[in-house]
Coordinates of C-alpha atoms in Angstrom, one line a residue:
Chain J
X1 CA 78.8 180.1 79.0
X2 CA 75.7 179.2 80.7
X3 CA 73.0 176.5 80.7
X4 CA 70.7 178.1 78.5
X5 CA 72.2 177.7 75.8
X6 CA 72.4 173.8 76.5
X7 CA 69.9 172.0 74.2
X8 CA 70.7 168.3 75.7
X9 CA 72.0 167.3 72.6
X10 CA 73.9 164.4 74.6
X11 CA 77.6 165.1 73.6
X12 CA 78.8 165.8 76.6
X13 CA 78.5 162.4 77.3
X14 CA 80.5 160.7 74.9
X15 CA 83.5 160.5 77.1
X16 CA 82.1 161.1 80.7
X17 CA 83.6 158.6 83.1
X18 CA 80.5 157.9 85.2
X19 CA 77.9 157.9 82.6
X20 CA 80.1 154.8 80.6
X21 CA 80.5 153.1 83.8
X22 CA 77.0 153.0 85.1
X23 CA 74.8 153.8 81.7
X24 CA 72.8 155.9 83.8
X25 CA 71.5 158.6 81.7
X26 CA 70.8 161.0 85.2
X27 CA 74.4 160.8 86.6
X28 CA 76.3 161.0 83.5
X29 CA 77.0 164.5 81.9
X30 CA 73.9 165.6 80.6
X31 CA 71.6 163.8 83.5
X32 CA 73.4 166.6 85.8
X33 CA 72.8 169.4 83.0
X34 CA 69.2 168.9 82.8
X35 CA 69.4 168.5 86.7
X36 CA 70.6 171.9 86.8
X37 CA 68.5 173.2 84.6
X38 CA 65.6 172.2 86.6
X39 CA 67.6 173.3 89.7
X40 CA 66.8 170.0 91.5
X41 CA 69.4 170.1 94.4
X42 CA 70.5 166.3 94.9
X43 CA 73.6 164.1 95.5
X44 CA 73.9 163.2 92.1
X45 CA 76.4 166.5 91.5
X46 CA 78.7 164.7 93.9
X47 CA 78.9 161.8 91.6
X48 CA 81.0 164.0 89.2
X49 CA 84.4 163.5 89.3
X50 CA 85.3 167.0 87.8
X51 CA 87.4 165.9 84.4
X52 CA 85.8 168.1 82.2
X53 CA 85.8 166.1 79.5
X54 CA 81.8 167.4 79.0
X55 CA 83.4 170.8 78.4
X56 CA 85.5 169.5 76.1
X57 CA 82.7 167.6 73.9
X58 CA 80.1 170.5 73.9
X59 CA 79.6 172.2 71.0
X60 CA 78.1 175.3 72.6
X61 CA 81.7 175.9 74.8
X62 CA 79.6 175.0 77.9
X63 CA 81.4 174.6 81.2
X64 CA 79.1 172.3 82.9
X65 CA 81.7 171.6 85.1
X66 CA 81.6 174.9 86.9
X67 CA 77.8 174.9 86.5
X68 CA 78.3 171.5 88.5
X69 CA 81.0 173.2 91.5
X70 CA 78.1 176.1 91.6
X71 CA 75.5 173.1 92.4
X72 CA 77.6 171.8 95.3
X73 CA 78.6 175.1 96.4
X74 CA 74.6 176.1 96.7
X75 CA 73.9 173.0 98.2
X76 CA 76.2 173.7 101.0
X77 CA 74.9 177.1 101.6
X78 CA 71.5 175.3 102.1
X79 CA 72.8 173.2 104.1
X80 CA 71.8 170.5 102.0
X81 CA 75.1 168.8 101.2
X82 CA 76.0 164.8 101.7
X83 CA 76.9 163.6 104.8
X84 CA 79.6 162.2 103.5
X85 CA 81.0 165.4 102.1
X86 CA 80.7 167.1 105.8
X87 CA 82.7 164.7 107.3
X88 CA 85.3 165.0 104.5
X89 CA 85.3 168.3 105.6
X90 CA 85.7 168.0 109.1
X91 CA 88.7 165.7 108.9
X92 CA 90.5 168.4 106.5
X93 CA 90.0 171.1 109.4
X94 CA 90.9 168.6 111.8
X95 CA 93.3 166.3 110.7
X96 CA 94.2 167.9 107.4
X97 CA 93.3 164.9 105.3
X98 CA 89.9 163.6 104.2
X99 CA 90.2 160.4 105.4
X100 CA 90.1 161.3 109.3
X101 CA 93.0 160.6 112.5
X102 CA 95.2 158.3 110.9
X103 CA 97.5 156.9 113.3
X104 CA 101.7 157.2 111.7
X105 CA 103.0 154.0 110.4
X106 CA 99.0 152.9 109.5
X107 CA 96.9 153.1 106.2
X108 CA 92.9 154.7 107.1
X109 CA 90.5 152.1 107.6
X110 CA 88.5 153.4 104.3
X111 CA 90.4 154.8 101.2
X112 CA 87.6 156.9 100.5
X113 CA 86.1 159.4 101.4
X114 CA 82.8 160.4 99.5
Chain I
X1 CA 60.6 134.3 81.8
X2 CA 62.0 137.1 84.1
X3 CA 60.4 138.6 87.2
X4 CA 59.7 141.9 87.0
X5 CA 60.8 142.4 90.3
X6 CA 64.0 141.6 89.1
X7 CA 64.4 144.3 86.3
X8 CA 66.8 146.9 86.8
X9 CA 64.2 150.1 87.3
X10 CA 64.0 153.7 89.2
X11 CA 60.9 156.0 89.8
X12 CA 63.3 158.6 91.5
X13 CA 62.1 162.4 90.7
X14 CA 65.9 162.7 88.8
X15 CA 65.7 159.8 86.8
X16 CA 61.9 160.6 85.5
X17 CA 62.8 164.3 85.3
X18 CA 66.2 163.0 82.7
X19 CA 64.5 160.4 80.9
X20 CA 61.4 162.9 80.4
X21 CA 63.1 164.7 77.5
X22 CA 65.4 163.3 74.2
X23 CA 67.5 165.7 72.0
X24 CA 64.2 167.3 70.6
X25 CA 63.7 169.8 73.4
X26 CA 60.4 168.6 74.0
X27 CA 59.2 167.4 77.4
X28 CA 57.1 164.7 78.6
X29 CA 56.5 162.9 81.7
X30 CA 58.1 159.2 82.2
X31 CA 56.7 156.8 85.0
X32 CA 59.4 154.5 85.7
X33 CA 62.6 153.5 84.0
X34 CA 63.9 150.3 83.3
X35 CA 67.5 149.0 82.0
X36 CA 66.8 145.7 80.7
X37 CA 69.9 143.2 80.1
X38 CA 68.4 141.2 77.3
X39 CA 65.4 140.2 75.3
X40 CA 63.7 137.9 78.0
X41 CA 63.8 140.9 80.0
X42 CA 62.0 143.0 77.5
X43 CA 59.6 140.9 76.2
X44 CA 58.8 140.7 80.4
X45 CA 58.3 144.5 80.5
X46 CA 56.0 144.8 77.3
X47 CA 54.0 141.6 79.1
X48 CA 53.4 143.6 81.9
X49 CA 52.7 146.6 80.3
X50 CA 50.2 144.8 78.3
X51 CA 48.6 144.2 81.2
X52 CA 48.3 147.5 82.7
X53 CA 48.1 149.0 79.2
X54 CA 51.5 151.8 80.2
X55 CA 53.0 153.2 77.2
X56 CA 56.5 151.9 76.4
X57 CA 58.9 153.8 75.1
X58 CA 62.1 152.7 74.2
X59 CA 65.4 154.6 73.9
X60 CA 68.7 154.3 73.1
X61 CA 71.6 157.3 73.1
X62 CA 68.6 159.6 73.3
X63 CA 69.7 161.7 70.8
X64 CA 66.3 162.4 68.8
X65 CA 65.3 165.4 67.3
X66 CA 62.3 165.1 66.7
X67 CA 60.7 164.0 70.1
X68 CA 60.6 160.1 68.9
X69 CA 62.3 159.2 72.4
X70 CA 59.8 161.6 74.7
X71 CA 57.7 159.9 77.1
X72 CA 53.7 160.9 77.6
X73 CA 53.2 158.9 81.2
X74 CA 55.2 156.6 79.8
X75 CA 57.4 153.7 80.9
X76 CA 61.2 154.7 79.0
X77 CA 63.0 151.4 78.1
X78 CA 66.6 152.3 78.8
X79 CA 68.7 149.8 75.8
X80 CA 72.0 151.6 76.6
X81 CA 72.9 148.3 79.0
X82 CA 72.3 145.8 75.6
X83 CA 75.7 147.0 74.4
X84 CA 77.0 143.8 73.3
X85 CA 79.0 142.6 69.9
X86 CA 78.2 139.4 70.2
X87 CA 80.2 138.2 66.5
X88 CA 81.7 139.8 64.0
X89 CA 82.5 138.1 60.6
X90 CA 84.1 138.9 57.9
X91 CA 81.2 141.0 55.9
X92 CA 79.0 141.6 58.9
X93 CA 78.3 142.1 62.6
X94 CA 75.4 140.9 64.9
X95 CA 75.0 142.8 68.0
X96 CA 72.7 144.4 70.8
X97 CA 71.3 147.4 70.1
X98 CA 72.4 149.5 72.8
X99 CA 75.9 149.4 71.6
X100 CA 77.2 153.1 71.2
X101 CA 78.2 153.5 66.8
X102 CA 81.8 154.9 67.3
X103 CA 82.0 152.1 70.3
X104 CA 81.4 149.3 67.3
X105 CA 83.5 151.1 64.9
X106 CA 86.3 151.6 67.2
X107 CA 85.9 147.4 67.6
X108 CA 85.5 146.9 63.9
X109 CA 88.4 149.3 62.7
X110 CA 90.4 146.2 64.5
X111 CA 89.5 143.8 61.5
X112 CA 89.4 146.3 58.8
X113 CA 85.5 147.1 58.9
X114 CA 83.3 149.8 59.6
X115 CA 79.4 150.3 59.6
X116 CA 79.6 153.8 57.4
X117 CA 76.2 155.4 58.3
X118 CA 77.8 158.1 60.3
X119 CA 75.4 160.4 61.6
X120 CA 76.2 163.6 63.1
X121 CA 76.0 162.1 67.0
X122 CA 77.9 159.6 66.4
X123 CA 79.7 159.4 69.3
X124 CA 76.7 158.7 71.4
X125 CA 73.7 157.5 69.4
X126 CA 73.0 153.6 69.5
X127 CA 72.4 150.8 66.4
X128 CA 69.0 150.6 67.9
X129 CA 67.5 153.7 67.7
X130 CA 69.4 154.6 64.2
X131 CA 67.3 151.6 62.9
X132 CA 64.6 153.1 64.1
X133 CA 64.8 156.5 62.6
X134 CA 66.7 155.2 59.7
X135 CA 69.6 157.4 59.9
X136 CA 71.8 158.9 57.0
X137 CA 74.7 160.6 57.2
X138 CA 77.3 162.8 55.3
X139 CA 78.2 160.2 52.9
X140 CA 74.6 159.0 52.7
X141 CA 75.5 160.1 49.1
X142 CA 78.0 157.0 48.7
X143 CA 76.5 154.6 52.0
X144 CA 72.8 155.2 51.8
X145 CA 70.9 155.3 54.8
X146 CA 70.7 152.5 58.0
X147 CA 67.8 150.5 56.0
X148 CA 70.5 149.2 53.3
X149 CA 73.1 148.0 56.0
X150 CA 70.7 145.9 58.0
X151 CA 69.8 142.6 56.8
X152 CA 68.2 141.0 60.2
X153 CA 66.8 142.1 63.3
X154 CA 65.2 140.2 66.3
X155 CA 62.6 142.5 68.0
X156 CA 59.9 142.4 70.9
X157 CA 56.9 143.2 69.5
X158 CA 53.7 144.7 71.5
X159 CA 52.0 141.7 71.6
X160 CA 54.9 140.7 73.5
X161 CA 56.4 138.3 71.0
X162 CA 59.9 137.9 70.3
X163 CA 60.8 137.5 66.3
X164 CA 63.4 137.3 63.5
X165 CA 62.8 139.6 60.5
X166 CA 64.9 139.8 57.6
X167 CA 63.7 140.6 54.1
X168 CA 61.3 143.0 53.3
X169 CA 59.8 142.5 56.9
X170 CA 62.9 144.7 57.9
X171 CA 60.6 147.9 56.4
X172 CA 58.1 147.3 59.2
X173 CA 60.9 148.3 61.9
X174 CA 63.7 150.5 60.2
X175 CA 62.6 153.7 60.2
X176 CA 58.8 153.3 62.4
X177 CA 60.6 154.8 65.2
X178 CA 59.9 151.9 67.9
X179 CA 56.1 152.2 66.9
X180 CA 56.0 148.2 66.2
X181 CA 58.5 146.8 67.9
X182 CA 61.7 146.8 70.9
X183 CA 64.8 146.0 68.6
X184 CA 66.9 143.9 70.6
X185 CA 69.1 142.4 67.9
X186 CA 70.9 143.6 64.6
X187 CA 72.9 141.9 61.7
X188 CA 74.6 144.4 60.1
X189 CA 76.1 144.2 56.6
X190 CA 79.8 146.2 57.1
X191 CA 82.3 148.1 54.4
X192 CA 85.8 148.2 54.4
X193 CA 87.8 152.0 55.6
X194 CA 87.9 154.3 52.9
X195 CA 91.7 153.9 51.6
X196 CA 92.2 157.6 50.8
X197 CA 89.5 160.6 50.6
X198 CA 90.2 164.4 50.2
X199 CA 88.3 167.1 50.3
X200 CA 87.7 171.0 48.7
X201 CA 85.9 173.4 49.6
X202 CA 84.0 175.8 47.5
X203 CA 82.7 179.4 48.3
X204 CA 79.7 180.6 46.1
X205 CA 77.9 183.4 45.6
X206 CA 74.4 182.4 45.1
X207 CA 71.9 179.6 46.1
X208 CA 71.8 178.5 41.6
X209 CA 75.7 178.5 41.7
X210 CA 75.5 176.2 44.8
X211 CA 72.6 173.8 42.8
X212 CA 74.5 173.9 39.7
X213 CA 78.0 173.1 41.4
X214 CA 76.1 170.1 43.4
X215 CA 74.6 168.6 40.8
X216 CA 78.2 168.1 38.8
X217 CA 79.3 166.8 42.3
X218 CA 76.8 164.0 42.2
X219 CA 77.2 163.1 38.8
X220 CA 81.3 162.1 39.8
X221 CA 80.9 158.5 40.8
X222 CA 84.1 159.4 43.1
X223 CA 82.2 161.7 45.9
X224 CA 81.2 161.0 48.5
X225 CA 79.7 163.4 50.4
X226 CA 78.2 167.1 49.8
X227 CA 77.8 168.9 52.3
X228 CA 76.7 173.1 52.6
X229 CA 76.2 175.6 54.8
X230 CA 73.7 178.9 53.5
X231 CA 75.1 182.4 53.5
X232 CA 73.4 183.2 57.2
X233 CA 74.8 179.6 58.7
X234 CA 78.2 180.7 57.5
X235 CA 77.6 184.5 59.4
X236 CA 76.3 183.0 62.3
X237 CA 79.3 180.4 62.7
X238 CA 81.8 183.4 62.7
X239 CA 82.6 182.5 58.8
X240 CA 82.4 184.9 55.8
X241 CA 79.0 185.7 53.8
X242 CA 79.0 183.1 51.3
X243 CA 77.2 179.5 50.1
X244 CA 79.9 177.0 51.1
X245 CA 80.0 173.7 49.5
X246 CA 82.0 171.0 51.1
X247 CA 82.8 168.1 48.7
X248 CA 84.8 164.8 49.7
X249 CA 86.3 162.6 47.3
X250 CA 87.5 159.2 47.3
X251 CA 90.7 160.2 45.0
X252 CA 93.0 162.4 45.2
X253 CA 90.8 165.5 43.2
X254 CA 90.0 167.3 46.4
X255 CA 92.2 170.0 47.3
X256 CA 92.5 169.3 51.5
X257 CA 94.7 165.9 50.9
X258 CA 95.3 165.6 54.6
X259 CA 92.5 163.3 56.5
X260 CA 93.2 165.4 60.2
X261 CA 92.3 168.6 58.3
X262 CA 89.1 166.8 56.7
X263 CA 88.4 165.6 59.8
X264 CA 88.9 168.1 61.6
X265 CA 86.0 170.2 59.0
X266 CA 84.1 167.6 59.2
X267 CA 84.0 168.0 63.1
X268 CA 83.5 171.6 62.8
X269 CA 79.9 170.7 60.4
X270 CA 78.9 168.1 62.5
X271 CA 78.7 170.9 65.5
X272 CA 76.7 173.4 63.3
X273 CA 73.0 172.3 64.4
X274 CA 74.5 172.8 68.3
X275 CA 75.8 176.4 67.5
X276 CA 72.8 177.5 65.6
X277 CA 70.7 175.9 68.6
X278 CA 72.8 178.3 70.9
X279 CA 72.0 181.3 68.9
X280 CA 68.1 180.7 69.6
X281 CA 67.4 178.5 66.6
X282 CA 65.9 175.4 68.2
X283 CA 63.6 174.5 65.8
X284 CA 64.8 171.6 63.6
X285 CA 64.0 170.6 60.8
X286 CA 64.9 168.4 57.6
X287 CA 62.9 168.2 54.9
X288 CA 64.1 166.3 51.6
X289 CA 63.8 168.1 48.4
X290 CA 64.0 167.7 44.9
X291 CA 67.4 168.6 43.3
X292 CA 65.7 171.0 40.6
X293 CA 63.6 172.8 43.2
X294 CA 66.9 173.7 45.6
X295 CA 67.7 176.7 44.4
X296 CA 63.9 178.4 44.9
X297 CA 64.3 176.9 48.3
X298 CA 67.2 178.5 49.6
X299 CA 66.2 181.5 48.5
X300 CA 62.8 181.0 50.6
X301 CA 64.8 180.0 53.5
X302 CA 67.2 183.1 52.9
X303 CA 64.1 185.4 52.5
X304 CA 63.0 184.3 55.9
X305 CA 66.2 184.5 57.6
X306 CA 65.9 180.8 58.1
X307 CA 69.7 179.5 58.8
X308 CA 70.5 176.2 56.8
X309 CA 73.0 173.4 55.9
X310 CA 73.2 169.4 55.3
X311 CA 73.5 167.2 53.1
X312 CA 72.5 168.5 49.5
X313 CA 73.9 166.0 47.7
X314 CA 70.7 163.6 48.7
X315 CA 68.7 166.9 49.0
X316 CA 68.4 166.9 53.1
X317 CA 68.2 170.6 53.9
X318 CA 68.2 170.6 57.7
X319 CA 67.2 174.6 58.8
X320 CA 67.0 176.2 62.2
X321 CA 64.4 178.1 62.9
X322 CA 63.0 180.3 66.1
X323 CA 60.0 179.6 67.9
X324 CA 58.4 182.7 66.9
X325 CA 59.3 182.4 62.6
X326 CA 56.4 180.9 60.5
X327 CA 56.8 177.0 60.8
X328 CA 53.3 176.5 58.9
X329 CA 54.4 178.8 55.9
X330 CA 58.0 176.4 56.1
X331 CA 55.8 173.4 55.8
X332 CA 53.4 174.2 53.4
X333 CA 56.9 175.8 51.1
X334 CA 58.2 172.3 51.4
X335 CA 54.6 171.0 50.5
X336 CA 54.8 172.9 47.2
X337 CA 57.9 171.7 46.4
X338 CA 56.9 168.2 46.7
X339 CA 59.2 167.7 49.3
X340 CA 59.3 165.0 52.1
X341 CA 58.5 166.8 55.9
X342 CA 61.7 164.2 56.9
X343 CA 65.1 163.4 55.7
X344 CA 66.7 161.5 58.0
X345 CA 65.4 162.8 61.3
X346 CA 61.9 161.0 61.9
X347 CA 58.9 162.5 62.3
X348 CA 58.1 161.8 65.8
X349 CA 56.0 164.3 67.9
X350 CA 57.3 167.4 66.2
X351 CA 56.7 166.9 62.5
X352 CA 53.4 164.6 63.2
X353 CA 51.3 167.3 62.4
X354 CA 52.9 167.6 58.4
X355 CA 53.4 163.4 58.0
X356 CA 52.3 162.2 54.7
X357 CA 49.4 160.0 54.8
X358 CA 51.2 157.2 53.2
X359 CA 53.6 157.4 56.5
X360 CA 50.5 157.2 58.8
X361 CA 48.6 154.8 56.9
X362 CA 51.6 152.2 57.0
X363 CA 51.9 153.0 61.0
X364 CA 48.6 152.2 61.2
X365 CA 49.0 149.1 59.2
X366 CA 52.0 148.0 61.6
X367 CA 49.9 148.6 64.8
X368 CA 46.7 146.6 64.1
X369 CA 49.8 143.7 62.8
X370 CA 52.3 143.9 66.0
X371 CA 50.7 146.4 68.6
X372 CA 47.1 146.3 68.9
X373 CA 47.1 147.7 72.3
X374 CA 49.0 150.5 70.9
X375 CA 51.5 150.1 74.0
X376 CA 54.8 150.9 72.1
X377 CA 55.9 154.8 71.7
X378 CA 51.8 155.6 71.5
X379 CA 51.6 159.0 69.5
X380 CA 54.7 159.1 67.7
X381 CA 54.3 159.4 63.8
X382 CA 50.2 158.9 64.6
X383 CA 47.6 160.6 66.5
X384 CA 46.6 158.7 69.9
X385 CA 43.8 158.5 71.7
X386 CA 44.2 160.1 75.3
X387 CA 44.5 157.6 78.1

């Protein structure tokens, strides 16, 4: 189902990960719906860690979650995705992890990677 | 007193564009954002908005539906980060009043309590801002509404004073919708779980049958709560064409005796505003009506093809209507009726326009008392004039 029939009734945040860590209305679940709505192309959608637990709380059977992949994917094809993301990329292609050229025996320097 | 400078605050486009709208569906425009981490840090933010004379407006879950929480080049005071329980005793709480309502019950359940004003949003609306509208519930029938389980609060007013009310002072900030003052405190009186509840459910043919069956409901001094859906409600949610009435008991006379099956119905009404909202019927509205003058209601709503359900057992009727069906002719029904333009809602921006004069007059009263700049949530309830 799509955005429109969102009406930011503010369910989908009950149990999103990001918003109860940081309490930051515009990077928790329905921060990124209005976002969309408004099709503001920004980081923030990168900030979503994908657990669907918005789709699970919305009472109008949204999927933001694939509203939020769609966000990322457009970014990309606008070549307006993170920096961080492009390298993540790169090292997949390269070195078939995210993290970059690890050498064998050794952990990567940063256990992250966006 | 704290720096302003060292406020936790964003004027990025996202966060002004998010904080510009509540649950209502209305838009406004916010300047800057702030999250402040106590009461020092908001009476510093109404200080300096006193100076500059910025509209404040406070928020907490956002979940408003009537536009209370919508800024109008507005500074939006974030409380979601005062989240705190700071005691618990063995009748009452005192806590912050960003703190989330199932987050405190989920905390209180752990000493046999409960605050049991449970609004539809409960998993994301704050103590704060269901002071401030007053909220009721499904078993307002039994609990009341958030006035009756408050008995102090500590708030920043907009002259930038911090103080304790308690008392009949408490009617000056429960329910005013942030128009007097920043709540940044709450003692809250607390009731023990319900042991045992069950539940039936009744189908009925016509909007008299439904009156007459809730009225013997709220005679039994063991329900508590009443809940109904009207014939189109039921159609629209997928469900057959007929009145239902939803009664809960606490005793064993219901028919549902299991409490995942209740809950589990209770779930299913608490999602019926957010289907009808998907279905184009954005328009929300809750007037209270008399128990005698029901029945000619719901068949005015039913003429118009107006959706409804709520809580008929304290006469909140909340319909649905779409932007292009006859609001004025729904007011001026409700008028007639001598019905109240708000149930539990608020009036905020959207219902302004039909607030009773008593309900202005008393805002009024409470601006010229604790916000003669008119800096807090400027035009809610009241006209303003335009900076």
């Amino acid at each position: 189902m799509k955005l429109d029939k969102c009406r930011s009734c503010g369910l989908c945040k009950a149990n999103c990960p990001i918003y109860n860590a940081t309490l930051r209305e515009t990077i928790g679940a329905r921060g990124r719906a209005i976002l969309i709505k408004k099709e503001v192309l920004t980081d923030i959608y990168y900030t979503c860690s994908l657990c669907k637990s918005c789709d699970t709380e919305c009472p109008a059977g949204i999927e933001l979650s694939k509203e939020i992949r769609k966000m990322r994917e457009r970014m990309v094809e606008e070549g307006k995705e993170t920096e961080a993301n492009k390298a993540m990329i790169d090292n997949i292609r390269k070195y078939g992890n995210p993290f970059g050229k690890i050498e064998k025996g050794k952990f990567p320097d940063k256990l992250y990677c966006c | 007193m704290p720096s302003i400078a060292d406020i936790a605050a964003s004027k990025d486009e996202e966060d002004r564009l998010v904080y510009a709208q509540d649950a209502s569906g209305l838009e406004g425009k916010t300047l800057t954002v702030v999250w402040p981490a106590n009461a020092a840090e908001v009476q510093s933010i109404v200080k300096n908005a006193l100076e500059s004379r910025t509209d404040i407006v406070p928020r907490g879950g956002g979940t408003d539906l009537a536009g209370a929480a919508v800024p109008d080049n507005s500074i939006v005071l974030d409380l979601t980060r005062m989240n705190k329980i700071i005691e618990i005793g063995s009748d009452y709480a005192i806590v912050e009043p960003g703190i989330v309502l199932d987050d405190l019950n989920r905390e209180l359940a752990k000493k046999d309590l409960f605050l049991p004003v449970i609004p539809s949003s409960h998993s994301v609306c704050t103590i704060g801002g269901m002071i401030s509208c007053n909220a009721a519930g499904v078993r307002a029938i039994k609990y009341g509404k958030m006035r009756e389980w408050v008995s102090e609060l500590t708030v920043v007013t907009g002259n930038g004073d911090i103080i304790s009310v308690s008392g009949k002072q408490l009617d000056d900030f429960c329910g005013t919708e942030g128009t007097a003052g920043i709540i940044t405190r709450a003692r809250l009186r607390l009731a023990k779980p319900l042991k045992r509840y069950t539940a039936s459910v009744y189908k009925l043919g016509t909007a008299q049958e439904l009156a007459e069956r809730t009225r013997e409901a709220v005679k039994n001094d063991n329900v508590i709560a009443v809940e109904y859906m009207d014939k189109l409600t039921c159609k629209l949610s997928g469900d057959e064409d007929a009145y239902k009435l939803f009664i809960e008991y606490e005793s064993d006379e219901g028919d549902i005796k299991d409490p995942a099956e209740i809950e589990k119905r209770m779930h299913n009404r608490n999602i019926i505003g957010q289907t009808l909202s998907s279905k184009g019927y954005i328009v929300i509205e809750d007037p209270r009506i008399p128990h005698e003058k029901i029945p000619e209601f719901l068949e005015y709503l039913s003429g118009k093809q107006i959706p409804s359900f709520g809580h008929i057992g304290i006469g909140v009727i909340h319909a649905r209507l779409k932007t292009d069906q006859d609001l004025e002719g729904f007011h001026e029904m409700v008028q007639s009726l001598g019905g109240d333009v708000s149930g539990e809602h608020g009036i905020g921006l959207t219902k302004r326009k039909y607030a009773s004069s008593d309900m202005k007059n008393k805002i009024a009263g409470l601006k010229k008392k604790y916000d003669p700049e008119n800096i807090l949530n400027r035009g809610k309830i009241i006209d303003y004039e335009t900076r």
